[in-house]
Amino acid sequence: MSDHHPPLRSYGRLKTRTIKPRQAALVESLLPGLRPPAGPFDPRALMPEAAEIWLEIGFGGGEHMAAQAGLHPDALIIGAEPFQNGVASALRHIDEAQLTNVRVLDGDARELMANLPDASLARIYVLFPDPWPKARHNKRRLVNAELLVELARVLKPGGGLRFATDWADYADWTLERVLRDPAFSWPATRACDWRVPPADHITTRYEEKRLGDCAPVFLDFVRQ
């Protein structure tokens, strides 16, 4: 197999508005020291004292990632987000809370995961990804069989994958695909297991806008 792959395609806008001066300054000063290495790397080397390594795919404005990092200083949280305004917002949260256990890739999480060792992550978050609700755009959705293979590879046995959406069709879409993959199980037994936010969930301003067509759905899967 060739080592040369075509660049991954990210759908949607990568920037919408001018980044505020303070955040732009953080992109210049703070971001370079937070970026993971460009090639294959062991995430434990980024924070040797970390008890666990977590990944947030598409962290939006970084509220959830920064809050979880503040609550769990013994975990290293790596976030990936191609949207430049979101990265700038996340850097502000990291700077204000003086967090030292966060690393940020201003790019595609799939490229990051390709550089991670097998079974290196204890937890992965995919929270409110772009739903691409029109049927002809469904193929653009982040969750697909190829992504699930990679998530299963980098997650430790017993590791957690949390998916959240406020689009009913995307919840069904994801549940169908994850349950088709023998690497994952879904331990939910009653409706409140997916209708009630998990006890450790951090609600963000984006989530509160309720831009979807249903109340938020939380799907917590376990790596077999």
JSON list of C-alpha atoms in Angstrom, two decimals:
[
{"chain": "A", "resi": 1, "resn": "MET", "atom": "CA", "xyz": [0.00, 0.00, 0.00]},
{"chain": "A", "resi": 2, "resn": "SER", "atom": "CA", "xyz": [1.31, 3.42, -0.91]},
{"chain": "A", "resi": 3, "resn": "ASP", "atom": "CA", "xyz": [2.21, 5.86, 1.86]},
{"chain": "A", "resi": 4, "resn": "HIS", "atom": "CA", "xyz": [0.87, 8.72, -0.27]},
{"chain": "A", "resi": 5, "resn": "HIS", "atom": "CA", "xyz": [-2.82, 9.46, 0.18]},
{"chain": "A", "resi": 6, "resn": "PRO", "atom": "CA", "xyz": [-4.89, 12.27, -1.34]},
{"chain": "A", "resi": 7, "resn": "PRO", "atom": "CA", "xyz": [-5.58, 15.05, 1.17]},
{"chain": "A", "resi": 8, "resn": "LEU", "atom": "CA", "xyz": [-8.68, 14.51, 3.27]},
{"chain": "A", "resi": 9, "resn": "ARG", "atom": "CA", "xyz": [-11.62, 16.68, 2.35]},
{"chain": "A", "resi": 10, "resn": "SER", "atom": "CA", "xyz": [-13.28, 18.81, 5.01]},
{"chain": "A", "resi": 11, "resn": "TYR", "atom": "CA", "xyz": [-16.71, 20.07, 4.07]},
{"chain": "A", "resi": 12, "resn": "GLY", "atom": "CA", "xyz": [-18.12, 23.34, 5.29]},
{"chain": "A", "resi": 13, "resn": "ARG", "atom": "CA", "xyz": [-16.55, 26.69, 5.99]},
{"chain": "A", "resi": 14, "resn": "LEU", "atom": "CA", "xyz": [-13.10, 26.93, 7.53]},
{"chain": "A", "resi": 15, "resn": "LYS", "atom": "CA", "xyz": [-13.48, 30.58, 8.52]},
{"chain": "A", "resi": 16, "resn": "THR", "atom": "CA", "xyz": [-16.45, 32.96, 8.69]},
{"chain": "A", "resi": 17, "resn": "ARG", "atom": "CA", "xyz": [-15.46, 36.22, 10.29]},
{"chain": "A", "resi": 18, "resn": "THR", "atom": "CA", "xyz": [-12.32, 38.12, 11.15]},
{"chain": "A", "resi": 19, "resn": "ILE", "atom": "CA", "xyz": [-10.67, 36.67, 14.23]},
{"chain": "A", "resi": 20, "resn": "LYS", "atom": "CA", "xyz": [-10.55, 39.15, 17.13]},
{"chain": "A", "resi": 21, "resn": "PRO", "atom": "CA", "xyz": [-7.11, 40.69, 17.76]},
{"chain": "A", "resi": 22, "resn": "ARG", "atom": "CA", "xyz": [-6.60, 39.00, 21.12]},
{"chain": "A", "resi": 23, "resn": "GLN", "atom": "CA", "xyz": [-7.49, 35.60, 19.73]},
{"chain": "A", "resi": 24, "resn": "ALA", "atom": "CA", "xyz": [-5.36, 36.20, 16.64]},
{"chain": "A", "resi": 25, "resn": "ALA", "atom": "CA", "xyz": [-2.44, 36.93, 18.94]},
{"chain": "A", "resi": 26, "resn": "LEU", "atom": "CA", "xyz": [-3.01, 33.61, 20.72]},
{"chain": "A", "resi": 27, "resn": "VAL", "atom": "CA", "xyz": [-3.00, 31.81, 17.36]},
{"chain": "A", "resi": 28, "resn": "GLU", "atom": "CA", "xyz": [0.45, 33.27, 16.80]},
{"chain": "A", "resi": 29, "resn": "SER", "atom": "CA", "xyz": [1.85, 32.82, 20.30]},
{"chain": "A", "resi": 30, "resn": "LEU", "atom": "CA", "xyz": [0.02, 29.91, 21.98]},
{"chain": "A", "resi": 31, "resn": "LEU", "atom": "CA", "xyz": [-1.04, 27.56, 19.20]},
{"chain": "A", "resi": 32, "resn": "PRO", "atom": "CA", "xyz": [2.43, 26.57, 17.92]},
{"chain": "A", "resi": 33, "resn": "GLY", "atom": "CA", "xyz": [3.32, 25.11, 21.33]},
{"chain": "A", "resi": 34, "resn": "LEU", "atom": "CA", "xyz": [0.05, 23.19, 21.56]},
{"chain": "A", "resi": 35, "resn": "ARG", "atom": "CA", "xyz": [0.08, 21.50, 18.13]},
{"chain": "A", "resi": 36, "resn": "PRO", "atom": "CA", "xyz": [0.76, 17.74, 18.20]},
{"chain": "A", "resi": 37, "resn": "PRO", "atom": "CA", "xyz": [3.70, 16.51, 16.11]},
{"chain": "A", "resi": 38, "resn": "ALA", "atom": "CA", "xyz": [3.10, 16.33, 12.37]},
{"chain": "A", "resi": 39, "resn": "GLY", "atom": "CA", "xyz": [4.10, 12.66, 11.97]},
{"chain": "A", "resi": 40, "resn": "PRO", "atom": "CA", "xyz": [3.45, 9.49, 13.95]},
{"chain": "A", "resi": 41, "resn": "PHE", "atom": "CA", "xyz": [3.81, 10.09, 17.69]},
{"chain": "A", "resi": 42, "resn": "ASP", "atom": "CA", "xyz": [3.05, 8.61, 21.09]},
{"chain": "A", "resi": 43, "resn": "PRO", "atom": "CA", "xyz": [0.64, 11.00, 22.86]},
{"chain": "A", "resi": 44, "resn": "ARG", "atom": "CA", "xyz": [2.02, 9.91, 26.24]},
{"chain": "A", "resi": 45, "resn": "ALA", "atom": "CA", "xyz": [5.20, 11.78, 25.36]},
{"chain": "A", "resi": 46, "resn": "LEU", "atom": "CA", "xyz": [3.21, 15.04, 25.29]},
{"chain": "A", "resi": 47, "resn": "MET", "atom": "CA", "xyz": [2.32, 14.71, 28.97]},
{"chain": "A", "resi": 48, "resn": "PRO", "atom": "CA", "xyz": [4.13, 11.77, 30.59]},
{"chain": "A", "resi": 49, "resn": "GLU", "atom": "CA", "xyz": [2.25, 12.16, 33.88]},
{"chain": "A", "resi": 50, "resn": "ALA", "atom": "CA", "xyz": [-1.18, 11.89, 32.22]},
{"chain": "A", "resi": 51, "resn": "ALA", "atom": "CA", "xyz": [-3.34, 9.05, 33.52]},
{"chain": "A", "resi": 52, "resn": "GLU", "atom": "CA", "xyz": [-5.40, 8.97, 30.31]},
{"chain": "A", "resi": 53, "resn": "ILE", "atom": "CA", "xyz": [-5.43, 10.46, 26.83]},
{"chain": "A", "resi": 54, "resn": "TRP", "atom": "CA", "xyz": [-8.72, 11.80, 25.44]},
{"chain": "A", "resi": 55, "resn": "LEU", "atom": "CA", "xyz": [-9.60, 13.11, 21.99]},
{"chain": "A", "resi": 56, "resn": "GLU", "atom": "CA", "xyz": [-12.33, 15.56, 20.99]},
{"chain": "A", "resi": 57, "resn": "ILE", "atom": "CA", "xyz": [-13.12, 15.51, 17.29]},
{"chain": "A", "resi": 58, "resn": "GLY", "atom": "CA", "xyz": [-14.44, 18.86, 16.12]},
{"chain": "A", "resi": 59, "resn": "PHE", "atom": "CA", "xyz": [-14.38, 20.85, 19.36]},
{"chain": "A", "resi": 60, "resn": "GLY", "atom": "CA", "xyz": [-16.28, 23.84, 17.97]},
{"chain": "A", "resi": 61, "resn": "GLY", "atom": "CA", "xyz": [-15.49, 26.84, 20.15]},
{"chain": "A", "resi": 62, "resn": "GLY", "atom": "CA", "xyz": [-13.59, 24.72, 22.66]},
{"chain": "A", "resi": 63, "resn": "GLU", "atom": "CA", "xyz": [-15.93, 25.25, 25.64]},
{"chain": "A", "resi": 64, "resn": "HIS", "atom": "CA", "xyz": [-16.46, 21.55, 26.31]},
{"chain": "A", "resi": 65, "resn": "MET", "atom": "CA", "xyz": [-12.82, 20.64, 25.78]},
{"chain": "A", "resi": 66, "resn": "ALA", "atom": "CA", "xyz": [-11.52, 23.36, 28.08]},
{"chain": "A", "resi": 67, "resn": "ALA", "atom": "CA", "xyz": [-14.08, 22.62, 30.79]},
{"chain": "A", "resi": 68, "resn": "GLN", "atom": "CA", "xyz": [-13.28, 18.90, 30.76]},
{"chain": "A", "resi": 69, "resn": "ALA", "atom": "CA", "xyz": [-9.57, 19.67, 30.90]},
{"chain": "A", "resi": 70, "resn": "GLY", "atom": "CA", "xyz": [-10.14, 21.89, 33.92]},
{"chain": "A", "resi": 71, "resn": "LEU", "atom": "CA", "xyz": [-12.14, 19.18, 35.67]},
{"chain": "A", "resi": 72, "resn": "HIS", "atom": "CA", "xyz": [-9.66, 16.42, 34.81]},
{"chain": "A", "resi": 73, "resn": "PRO", "atom": "CA", "xyz": [-6.13, 17.79, 35.15]},
{"chain": "A", "resi": 74, "resn": "ASP", "atom": "CA", "xyz": [-4.74, 14.25, 35.17]},
{"chain": "A", "resi": 75, "resn": "ALA", "atom": "CA", "xyz": [-6.03, 13.64, 31.62]},
{"chain": "A", "resi": 76, "resn": "LEU", "atom": "CA", "xyz": [-4.41, 14.97, 28.47]},
{"chain": "A", "resi": 77, "resn": "ILE", "atom": "CA", "xyz": [-7.09, 16.16, 26.06]},
{"chain": "A", "resi": 78, "resn": "ILE", "atom": "CA", "xyz": [-6.22, 16.50, 22.39]},
{"chain": "A", "resi": 79, "resn": "GLY", "atom": "CA", "xyz": [-8.67, 18.45, 20.29]},
{"chain": "A", "resi": 80, "resn": "ALA", "atom": "CA", "xyz": [-8.91, 18.74, 16.51]},
{"chain": "A", "resi": 81, "resn": "GLU", "atom": "CA", "xyz": [-10.92, 21.39, 14.68]},
{"chain": "A", "resi": 82, "resn": "PRO", "atom": "CA", "xyz": [-10.45, 22.68, 11.11]},
{"chain": "A", "resi": 83, "resn": "PHE", "atom": "CA", "xyz": [-12.62, 25.78, 11.67]},
{"chain": "A", "resi": 84, "resn": "GLN", "atom": "CA", "xyz": [-10.21, 28.64, 12.34]},
{"chain": "A", "resi": 85, "resn": "ASN", "atom": "CA", "xyz": [-12.63, 30.75, 14.37]},
{"chain": "A", "resi": 86, "resn": "GLY", "atom": "CA", "xyz": [-13.31, 27.78, 16.65]},
{"chain": "A", "resi": 87, "resn": "VAL", "atom": "CA", "xyz": [-9.60, 27.21, 17.17]},
{"chain": "A", "resi": 88, "resn": "ALA", "atom": "CA", "xyz": [-9.11, 30.86, 18.09]},
{"chain": "A", "resi": 89, "resn": "SER", "atom": "CA", "xyz": [-12.02, 30.67, 20.56]},
{"chain": "A", "resi": 90, "resn": "ALA", "atom": "CA", "xyz": [-10.61, 27.50, 22.13]},
{"chain": "A", "resi": 91, "resn": "LEU", "atom": "CA", "xyz": [-7.23, 29.14, 22.61]},
{"chain": "A", "resi": 92, "resn": "ARG", "atom": "CA", "xyz": [-8.92, 31.92, 24.57]},
{"chain": "A", "resi": 93, "resn": "HIS", "atom": "CA", "xyz": [-10.54, 29.37, 26.89]},
{"chain": "A", "resi": 94, "resn": "ILE", "atom": "CA", "xyz": [-7.23, 27.55, 27.33]},
{"chain": "A", "resi": 95, "resn": "ASP", "atom": "CA", "xyz": [-5.37, 30.78, 28.04]},
{"chain": "A", "resi": 96, "resn": "GLU", "atom": "CA", "xyz": [-7.94, 32.13, 30.50]},
{"chain": "A", "resi": 97, "resn": "ALA", "atom": "CA", "xyz": [-7.99, 28.88, 32.50]},
{"chain": "A", "resi": 98, "resn": "GLN", "atom": "CA", "xyz": [-4.20, 28.46, 32.21]},
{"chain": "A", "resi": 99, "resn": "LEU", "atom": "CA", "xyz": [-4.67, 24.86, 31.09]},
{"chain": "A", "resi": 100, "resn": "THR", "atom": "CA", "xyz": [-1.55, 22.79, 30.55]},
{"chain": "A", "resi": 101, "resn": "ASN", "atom": "CA", "xyz": [-3.24, 19.49, 29.69]},
{"chain": "A", "resi": 102, "resn": "VAL", "atom": "CA", "xyz": [-4.69, 20.42, 26.29]},
{"chain": "A", "resi": 103, "resn": "ARG", "atom": "CA", "xyz": [-3.17, 20.04, 22.83]},
{"chain": "A", "resi": 104, "resn": "VAL", "atom": "CA", "xyz": [-4.79, 21.49, 19.73]},
{"chain": "A", "resi": 105, "resn": "LEU", "atom": "CA", "xyz": [-4.65, 20.52, 16.07]},
{"chain": "A", "resi": 106, "resn": "ASP", "atom": "CA", "xyz": [-6.03, 23.21, 13.79]},
{"chain": "A", "resi": 107, "resn": "GLY", "atom": "CA", "xyz": [-6.95, 20.66, 11.17]},
{"chain": "A", "resi": 108, "resn": "ASP", "atom": "CA", "xyz": [-8.68, 17.35, 10.46]},
{"chain": "A", "resi": 109, "resn": "ALA", "atom": "CA", "xyz": [-8.95, 14.83, 13.28]},
{"chain": "A", "resi": 110, "resn": "ARG", "atom": "CA", "xyz": [-8.61, 11.99, 10.79]},
{"chain": "A", "resi": 111, "resn": "GLU", "atom": "CA", "xyz": [-5.07, 13.09, 10.00]},
{"chain": "A", "resi": 112, "resn": "LEU", "atom": "CA", "xyz": [-4.30, 13.21, 13.72]},
{"chain": "A", "resi": 113, "resn": "MET", "atom": "CA", "xyz": [-5.70, 9.73, 14.38]},
{"chain": "A", "resi": 114, "resn": "ALA", "atom": "CA", "xyz": [-3.67, 8.28, 11.52]},
{"chain": "A", "resi": 115, "resn": "ASN", "atom": "CA", "xyz": [-0.56, 9.28, 13.50]},
{"chain": "A", "resi": 116, "resn": "LEU", "atom": "CA", "xyz": [-1.66, 7.76, 16.81]},
{"chain": "A", "resi": 117, "resn": "PRO", "atom": "CA", "xyz": [-0.62, 4.30, 18.06]},
{"chain": "A", "resi": 118, "resn": "ASP", "atom": "CA", "xyz": [-3.16, 1.51, 18.48]},
{"chain": "A", "resi": 119, "resn": "ALA", "atom": "CA", "xyz": [-5.15, 1.55, 21.72]},
{"chain": "A", "resi": 120, "resn": "SER", "atom": "CA", "xyz": [-3.70, 4.88, 22.84]},
{"chain": "A", "resi": 121, "resn": "LEU", "atom": "CA", "xyz": [-6.92, 6.71, 23.78]},
{"chain": "A", "resi": 122, "resn": "ALA", "atom": "CA", "xyz": [-9.25, 6.16, 26.73]},
{"chain": "A", "resi": 123, "resn": "ARG", "atom": "CA", "xyz": [-12.07, 8.40, 25.52]},
{"chain": "A", "resi": 124, "resn": "ILE", "atom": "CA", "xyz": [-13.25, 10.05, 22.29]},
{"chain": "A", "resi": 125, "resn": "TYR", "atom": "CA", "xyz": [-15.88, 12.77, 21.96]},
{"chain": "A", "resi": 126, "resn": "VAL", "atom": "CA", "xyz": [-17.79, 13.54, 18.75]},
{"chain": "A", "resi": 127, "resn": "LEU", "atom": "CA", "xyz": [-20.23, 16.22, 19.90]},
{"chain": "A", "resi": 128, "resn": "PHE", "atom": "CA", "xyz": [-22.76, 17.87, 17.61]},
{"chain": "A", "resi": 129, "resn": "PRO", "atom": "CA", "xyz": [-20.90, 17.41, 14.31]},
{"chain": "A", "resi": 130, "resn": "ASP", "atom": "CA", "xyz": [-22.26, 19.04, 11.17]},
{"chain": "A", "resi": 131, "resn": "PRO", "atom": "CA", "xyz": [-25.47, 17.08, 10.48]},
{"chain": "A", "resi": 132, "resn": "TRP", "atom": "CA", "xyz": [-25.64, 17.57, 6.71]},
{"chain": "A", "resi": 133, "resn": "PRO", "atom": "CA", "xyz": [-29.40, 16.99, 6.98]},
{"chain": "A", "resi": 134, "resn": "LYS", "atom": "CA", "xyz": [-30.22, 16.97, 3.27]},
{"chain": "A", "resi": 135, "resn": "ALA", "atom": "CA", "xyz": [-30.26, 13.39, 1.98]},
{"chain": "A", "resi": 136, "resn": "ARG", "atom": "CA", "xyz": [-27.96, 14.20, -0.93]},
{"chain": "A", "resi": 137, "resn": "HIS", "atom": "CA", "xyz": [-25.37, 15.51, 1.55]},
{"chain": "A", "resi": 138, "resn": "ASN", "atom": "CA", "xyz": [-25.54, 12.59, 4.01]},
{"chain": "A", "resi": 139, "resn": "LYS", "atom": "CA", "xyz": [-22.37, 11.13, 2.52]},
{"chain": "A", "resi": 140, "resn": "ARG", "atom": "CA", "xyz": [-20.48, 14.14, 3.88]},
{"chain": "A", "resi": 141, "resn": "ARG", "atom": "CA", "xyz": [-21.24, 13.16, 7.47]},
{"chain": "A", "resi": 142, "resn": "LEU", "atom": "CA", "xyz": [-18.22, 12.53, 9.65]},
{"chain": "A", "resi": 143, "resn": "VAL", "atom": "CA", "xyz": [-19.51, 9.22, 11.02]},
{"chain": "A", "resi": 144, "resn": "ASN", "atom": "CA", "xyz": [-19.03, 6.41, 8.52]},
{"chain": "A", "resi": 145, "resn": "ALA", "atom": "CA", "xyz": [-17.65, 2.88, 8.45]},
{"chain": "A", "resi": 146, "resn": "GLU", "atom": "CA", "xyz": [-14.13, 4.08, 7.62]},
{"chain": "A", "resi": 147, "resn": "LEU", "atom": "CA", "xyz": [-14.01, 6.47, 10.58]},
{"chain": "A", "resi": 148, "resn": "LEU", "atom": "CA", "xyz": [-15.33, 3.78, 12.94]},
{"chain": "A", "resi": 149, "resn": "VAL", "atom": "CA", "xyz": [-12.49, 1.44, 11.96]},
{"chain": "A", "resi": 150, "resn": "GLU", "atom": "CA", "xyz": [-10.00, 4.14, 12.92]},
{"chain": "A", "resi": 151, "resn": "LEU", "atom": "CA", "xyz": [-11.83, 5.00, 16.15]},
{"chain": "A", "resi": 152, "resn": "ALA", "atom": "CA", "xyz": [-11.77, 1.33, 17.13]},
{"chain": "A", "resi": 153, "resn": "ARG", "atom": "CA", "xyz": [-8.05, 1.15, 16.37]},
{"chain": "A", "resi": 154, "resn": "VAL", "atom": "CA", "xyz": [-7.01, 4.07, 18.56]},
{"chain": "A", "resi": 155, "resn": "LEU", "atom": "CA", "xyz": [-9.40, 3.35, 21.46]},
{"chain": "A", "resi": 156, "resn": "LYS", "atom": "CA", "xyz": [-8.30, 1.09, 24.29]},
{"chain": "A", "resi": 157, "resn": "PRO", "atom": "CA", "xyz": [-10.48, -1.93, 25.12]},
{"chain": "A", "resi": 158, "resn": "GLY", "atom": "CA", "xyz": [-13.13, -0.59, 27.47]},
{"chain": "A", "resi": 159, "resn": "GLY", "atom": "CA", "xyz": [-12.59, 2.93, 26.17]},
{"chain": "A", "resi": 160, "resn": "GLY", "atom": "CA", "xyz": [-15.54, 5.23, 25.59]},
{"chain": "A", "resi": 161, "resn": "LEU", "atom": "CA", "xyz": [-16.91, 6.87, 22.46]},
{"chain": "A", "resi": 162, "resn": "ARG", "atom": "CA", "xyz": [-19.51, 9.58, 23.03]},
{"chain": "A", "resi": 163, "resn": "PHE", "atom": "CA", "xyz": [-21.55, 10.87, 20.11]},
{"chain": "A", "resi": 164, "resn": "ALA", "atom": "CA", "xyz": [-24.11, 13.65, 20.54]},
{"chain": "A", "resi": 165, "resn": "THR", "atom": "CA", "xyz": [-26.45, 15.30, 18.08]},
{"chain": "A", "resi": 166, "resn": "ASP", "atom": "CA", "xyz": [-29.69, 17.26, 18.02]},
{"chain": "A", "resi": 167, "resn": "TRP", "atom": "CA", "xyz": [-30.73, 15.85, 14.65]},
{"chain": "A", "resi": 168, "resn": "ALA", "atom": "CA", "xyz": [-32.87, 12.71, 14.97]},
{"chain": "A", "resi": 169, "resn": "ASP", "atom": "CA", "xyz": [-31.80, 11.30, 11.61]},
{"chain": "A", "resi": 170, "resn": "TYR", "atom": "CA", "xyz": [-28.11, 11.64, 12.47]},
{"chain": "A", "resi": 171, "resn": "ALA", "atom": "CA", "xyz": [-28.67, 9.84, 15.78]},
{"chain": "A", "resi": 172, "resn": "ASP", "atom": "CA", "xyz": [-30.32, 6.95, 13.93]},
{"chain": "A", "resi": 173, "resn": "TRP", "atom": "CA", "xyz": [-27.62, 7.05, 11.23]},
{"chain": "A", "resi": 174, "resn": "THR", "atom": "CA", "xyz": [-24.83, 6.81, 13.80]},
{"chain": "A", "resi": 175, "resn": "LEU", "atom": "CA", "xyz": [-26.49, 4.16, 15.94]},
{"chain": "A", "resi": 176, "resn": "GLU", "atom": "CA", "xyz": [-27.07, 1.97, 12.90]},
{"chain": "A", "resi": 177, "resn": "ARG", "atom": "CA", "xyz": [-23.45, 2.20, 11.78]},
{"chain": "A", "resi": 178, "resn": "VAL", "atom": "CA", "xyz": [-21.81, 1.81, 15.17]},
{"chain": "A", "resi": 179, "resn": "LEU", "atom": "CA", "xyz": [-23.90, -1.23, 16.11]},
{"chain": "A", "resi": 180, "resn": "ARG", "atom": "CA", "xyz": [-22.97, -2.79, 12.78]},
{"chain": "A", "resi": 181, "resn": "ASP", "atom": "CA", "xyz": [-19.31, -2.64, 13.88]},
{"chain": "A", "resi": 182, "resn": "PRO", "atom": "CA", "xyz": [-18.45, -5.53, 16.25]},
{"chain": "A", "resi": 183, "resn": "ALA", "atom": "CA", "xyz": [-15.73, -3.39, 17.86]},
{"chain": "A", "resi": 184, "resn": "PHE", "atom": "CA", "xyz": [-18.35, -1.37, 19.75]},
{"chain": "A", "resi": 185, "resn": "SER", "atom": "CA", "xyz": [-21.18, -2.08, 22.15]},
{"chain": "A", "resi": 186, "resn": "TRP", "atom": "CA", "xyz": [-23.99, 0.19, 23.32]},
{"chain": "A", "resi": 187, "resn": "PRO", "atom": "CA", "xyz": [-24.86, -0.49, 26.98]},
{"chain": "A", "resi": 188, "resn": "ALA", "atom": "CA", "xyz": [-28.00, 1.70, 27.03]},
{"chain": "A", "resi": 189, "resn": "THR", "atom": "CA", "xyz": [-31.08, -0.06, 28.40]},
{"chain": "A", "resi": 190, "resn": "ARG", "atom": "CA", "xyz": [-33.72, 2.68, 28.69]},
{"chain": "A", "resi": 191, "resn": "ALA", "atom": "CA", "xyz": [-34.64, 5.95, 27.02]},
{"chain": "A", "resi": 192, "resn": "CYS", "atom": "CA", "xyz": [-33.10, 8.16, 29.69]},
{"chain": "A", "resi": 193, "resn": "ASP", "atom": "CA", "xyz": [-29.72, 6.62, 28.83]},
{"chain": "A", "resi": 194, "resn": "TRP", "atom": "CA", "xyz": [-29.70, 8.65, 25.62]},
{"chain": "A", "resi": 195, "resn": "ARG", "atom": "CA", "xyz": [-32.21, 11.43, 26.33]},
{"chain": "A", "resi": 196, "resn": "VAL", "atom": "CA", "xyz": [-30.66, 12.68, 29.58]},
{"chain": "A", "resi": 197, "resn": "PRO", "atom": "CA", "xyz": [-27.21, 14.28, 29.31]},
{"chain": "A", "resi": 198, "resn": "PRO", "atom": "CA", "xyz": [-24.54, 12.12, 30.97]},
{"chain": "A", "resi": 199, "resn": "ALA", "atom": "CA", "xyz": [-23.54, 13.28, 34.43]},
{"chain": "A", "resi": 200, "resn": "ASP", "atom": "CA", "xyz": [-20.12, 14.39, 33.20]},
{"chain": "A", "resi": 201, "resn": "HIS", "atom": "CA", "xyz": [-21.39, 16.26, 30.13]},
{"chain": "A", "resi": 202, "resn": "ILE", "atom": "CA", "xyz": [-20.60, 19.96, 29.76]},
{"chain": "A", "resi": 203, "resn": "THR", "atom": "CA", "xyz": [-23.36, 21.91, 28.02]},
{"chain": "A", "resi": 204, "resn": "THR", "atom": "CA", "xyz": [-22.11, 24.54, 25.58]},
{"chain": "A", "resi": 205, "resn": "ARG", "atom": "CA", "xyz": [-23.66, 27.68, 24.17]},
{"chain": "A", "resi": 206, "resn": "TYR", "atom": "CA", "xyz": [-23.92, 26.01, 20.78]},
{"chain": "A", "resi": 207, "resn": "GLU", "atom": "CA", "xyz": [-25.90, 23.14, 22.28]},
{"chain": "A", "resi": 208, "resn": "GLU", "atom": "CA", "xyz": [-28.26, 25.57, 24.04]},
{"chain": "A", "resi": 209, "resn": "LYS", "atom": "CA", "xyz": [-29.19, 27.17, 20.71]},
{"chain": "A", "resi": 210, "resn": "ARG", "atom": "CA", "xyz": [-31.10, 23.99, 19.81]},
{"chain": "A", "resi": 211, "resn": "LEU", "atom": "CA", "xyz": [-30.43, 24.34, 16.10]},
{"chain": "A", "resi": 212, "resn": "GLY", "atom": "CA", "xyz": [-31.48, 20.76, 15.30]},
{"chain": "A", "resi": 213, "resn": "ASP", "atom": "CA", "xyz": [-34.85, 19.09, 14.99]},
{"chain": "A", "resi": 214, "resn": "CYS", "atom": "CA", "xyz": [-34.88, 17.21, 18.31]},
{"chain": "A", "resi": 215, "resn": "ALA", "atom": "CA", "xyz": [-33.65, 17.42, 21.89]},
{"chain": "A", "resi": 216, "resn": "PRO", "atom": "CA", "xyz": [-29.98, 16.43, 22.19]},
{"chain": "A", "resi": 217, "resn": "VAL", "atom": "CA", "xyz": [-29.32, 12.69, 21.96]},
{"chain": "A", "resi": 218, "resn": "PHE", "atom": "CA", "xyz": [-26.27, 11.22, 23.72]},
{"chain": "A", "resi": 219, "resn": "LEU", "atom": "CA", "xyz": [-24.93, 7.87, 22.55]},
{"chain": "A", "resi": 220, "resn": "ASP", "atom": "CA", "xyz": [-22.21, 6.39, 24.77]},
{"chain": "A", "resi": 221, "resn": "PHE", "atom": "CA", "xyz": [-20.49, 3.42, 23.14]},
{"chain": "A", "resi": 222, "resn": "VAL", "atom": "CA", "xyz": [-17.81, 1.13, 24.60]},
{"chain": "A", "resi": 223, "resn": "ARG", "atom": "CA", "xyz": [-14.82, -0.33, 22.77]},
{"chain": "A", "resi": 224, "resn": "GLN", "atom": "CA", "xyz": [-15.10, -4.11, 23.06]}
]
